[in-house]
Amino acid sequence: MEFSAQQIASFLGGTIEGNPDVKVSNFSKIEEGKPGTLSFLANPKYEHHIYNTEASIVLVNNDFTPTEPVKATLVKVANAYAGLAMLLNMVEQTKKPKAGINSTAFIATTATIGEGCYIGNFAYIGENVKLGNNCQVYPHAYVGDNVTIGDNCILYPHITVYRDCIIGNNCILHAGCVIGADGFGFAPEGESYKKIPQLGNVIIEDNVEIGANTTIDRAVMDSTIIRKGVKLDNLVQIAHNVEVGDNTVMASQVGIAGSVKIGKHCMFGGQVGLAGHIHIADNVVFGAQAGVISDIKEATTVLGAPAINAKAFMRSSAIFSRLPDMYRTMGQLQREIEQLKKEINK
Amino acid sequence: MEFSAQQIASFLGGTIEGNPDVKVSNFSKIEEGKPGTLSFLANPKYEHHIYNTEASIVLVNNDFTPTEPVKATLVKVANAYAGLAMLLNMVEQTKKPKAGINSTAFIATTATIGEGCYIGNFAYIGENVKLGNNCQVYPHAYVGDNVTIGDNCILYPHITVYRDCIIGNNCILHAGCVIGADGFGFAPEGESYKKIPQLGNVIIEDNVEIGANTTIDRAVMDSTIIRKGVKLDNLVQIAHNVEVGDNTVMASQVGIAGSVKIGKHCMFGGQVGLAGHIHIADNVVFGAQAGVISDIKEATTVLGAPAINAKAFMRSSAIFSRLPDMYRTMGQLQREIEQLKKEINK
Amino acid sequence: MEFSAQQIASFLGGTIEGNPDVKVSNFSKIEEGKPGTLSFLANPKYEHHIYNTEASIVLVNNDFTPTEPVKATLVKVANAYAGLAMLLNMVEQTKKPKAGINSTAFIATTATIGEGCYIGNFAYIGENVKLGNNCQVYPHAYVGDNVTIGDNCILYPHITVYRDCIIGNNCILHAGCVIGADGFGFAPEGESYKKIPQLGNVIIEDNVEIGANTTIDRAVMDSTIIRKGVKLDNLVQIAHNVEVGDNTVMASQVGIAGSVKIGKHCMFGGQVGLAGHIHIADNVVFGAQAGVISDIKEATTVLGAPAINAKAFMRSSAIFSRLPDMYRTMGQLQREIEQLKKEINK
């Protein structure tokens, strides 16, 4: 690829400050920008780099106004990060996808495979599987019996989809994720535990992305549901009978216990944990490592374990580090009051 | 399947309140019950749903007494959850297991395979492996050299059992779990670290279930041991030289550091962490996200990091959110005492 | 193997206290030592076991002086743990490694394979891969297109290396780890999110060990970098664009968010979390479960979430458990002051 600032501005509907003819053939981080590359500035924390970067073009937000001279040509757009995404997409689409069904793959005779699919070496497609059009199934992927998968899905190596699960269109399953393993259900039986068979499944709607080594358990009787547009990072755990609402995003290592119902458009920081059987409203934001043990009934930002309002948590945390001082002060106050009592009673 | 309330009550040894002839052919959650389905009520939190459910039969505990009219037929048993488990088991046993040894599987000539085993496509069974009777080894499972596995085990896709490990009877290894990877042992050597070879193994006793993508490391010299009846959820980490006692259960994302010894019948909430080299008594309960740094010598329930008695933790947490108020109040008390001193010294 | 105390002392450059002719043929933990085995004592916590152990030889530090009679022969060395590592290494090197390229492995015709490599059943080596000499590639390993791997690497079963990644010499990738999955990058687009293609890669330098089911995401544009000598335990998450400095070690379940830059020789306890875009100095120590949200500019030990100085955290934690008492005391002080005021104003 090689593009001029002019071409990029046209493609993104942006405006140019600087030389419209300068050309780039690759991307770079702003702090490590090299001539001939395009960089971007979206996070104000990185602004100081724009005054030193060697990148030839920097994509910025319309509202960015430099406070010092900038050597690079600026392309200003409504949303620099979204603009970058469009450019990266354009480059990605020039890559030729894998094609064809490899002879070492196993495909059950009762399975239905759509048009334009790639099925790689040693992939396993079980009985009665329905795989849509233009799917990419990488080597070592395992798709169990009776699974249905929509169009344009990407199944990376070593993914496992247990029997009976349903996956929509345009989904991406990263390497090693496990969809539909048994939920963690046991009934006490004397000193030991008796397994409760998990006869339900997992339903994943359209446009969902599942991170590497993430696990989503099948429901005990009906379905664990991941609604459309959900994005899960790596090593996330979704227990049985959970429902995750539209366009909710979870960072890595989040754990959601059984039968939790989560609203739309929530955002989870890393390592958050939710206790079982609670309900979460739409648009709730969870700070990293929050631990939630009860319903959240309206849009809010929470932090801490047990989680409380994020600002309240940060205020209390600031005091937490002064607790030894507070403790000493309180002892002193006690002694002073005793002294005052004595003086008054004199 | 189709069963009447009468048949279910007979099978479970329960009693009927309502129409003994009503029939069901599937299961449902009580809050989404549909006619022709059986639901259950074990958690009192869900009781209000029983007065609205459309489920035809609801399994309840003997001590449940409705406070409003119930449309469904009730089947009362000693333990509704255990009763449900029995019904789900009955249904599951009607499913035909996979059978036969697939020609694409690799089985070392020195391996011994029991009777009635299923070994799926692309499975790998190493040298000197002993696999018991009636095991289900799914596609892409990897069983390393010299591994011994008992009867009636299920090895789901993409499991890895490193060389020399021993697994008992009736164990279930969910997809992607890794048994016997090297423990995390390094000796400092100047600025860098020298690997300490991990020459031990992992021993898993009977009736153990290991969740998806859970990892259990091999011991440095002898054995990491998972005792009988242990149930581990997904994404759990068990480090080298750990011993987990009989019938202990761990929810997802728990991490146990090296050489920890855990008693029988403990219960771990999600994301709990235990520091290395500590001993835990029998019947200890760990609330979610607890962080434990020292021995626990008797049955108790702990919470927080560093973990303390759970009730004490909840009481302190309630005060934690009022710390800014406390801090202000303390400042005010200081000023008032200063004022009082002045007044007294006047 | 069978070695005398004399042979071991010579091999390790140590000195003997006891019978130099006693022989051992295996290793044991000191608390479970058996005759004919060698044990070691490095952690003072275990010292009391040395007075009861049945092990024939115990490796100890030069500065260890028994306070009671010891039955075992002692071999004293500068560093008992490092000495043990040398002995374990010696034993491990007597094991014959796997060899040869299995006929069921897939190796692209454009791939280059070094000398002395083992490539196991069902392994997948993609287009243009460069694999160095003496590598061990276990069954079911997946190496994507254009990946470069150095000499003497071990790739255990079910590892995934996505396209374009680079791995140095002497690296170990444990089962199920995923190198180079897409970073978690999305731009909001109305109610939903648009994927930002992740076109960069992962670079892993020499002498790195990656734990089972650990995930390291590819960079959005350039490289996620793991510097030489880094050791990552199981189930660790390294997000896109992170850089981890030389010889830094991370225990299990640590999560590092995007664009974090970590110095050399840091040590992470289990389940630590770092927020995105922060910088960490060299030689920083993170206690288990610490949550870090801002830069750390010098070598220090931190604990808690948000993390503070470890000693300060432990002092505050000690007070935390007394918060309910403090709260009551403060209420009492308030009442006493009110009483004093009344008495003074009388």
Tab-separated table of N, CA and C in Angstrom, chain A residues 2 16 27 33 65 111 147 161 220 281 336:
chain	number	residue	atom	x	y	z
A	2	GLU	N	0.447	2.232	-0.655
A	2	GLU	CA	1.032	3.578	-0.524
A	2	GLU	C	-0.077	4.585	-0.771
A	16	ILE	N	-7.019	18.464	5.784
A	16	ILE	CA	-5.564	18.351	5.874
A	16	ILE	C	-4.961	19.623	6.443
A	27	PHE	N	2.050	1.801	9.129
A	27	PHE	CA	1.558	2.452	10.331
A	27	PHE	C	2.665	2.493	11.382
A	33	GLY	N	7.183	6.905	15.741
A	33	GLY	CA	6.867	7.165	14.335
A	33	GLY	C	8.109	7.296	13.474
A	65	THR	N	-6.073	20.983	18.614
A	65	THR	CA	-5.345	22.178	18.186
A	65	THR	C	-3.943	22.107	18.774
A	111	ALA	N	-23.139	-33.223	7.939
A	111	ALA	CA	-22.919	-31.783	8.124
A	111	ALA	C	-23.198	-31.033	6.822
A	147	VAL	N	-24.183	-28.503	16.034
A	147	VAL	CA	-23.890	-27.074	16.184
A	147	VAL	C	-24.309	-26.336	14.922
A	161	VAL	N	-16.318	-26.024	20.217
A	161	VAL	CA	-17.743	-25.738	20.392
A	161	VAL	C	-18.422	-27.072	20.682
A	220	VAL	N	-27.851	-25.373	32.255
A	220	VAL	CA	-28.285	-26.658	32.801
A	220	VAL	C	-29.483	-27.199	32.015
A	281	ALA	N	-28.240	-3.663	35.333
A	281	ALA	CA	-28.953	-2.788	34.406
A	281	ALA	C	-28.122	-2.517	33.151
A	336	GLU	N	-6.900	12.702	75.286
A	336	GLU	CA	-7.149	14.119	75.556
A	336	GLU	C	-8.501	14.325	76.231
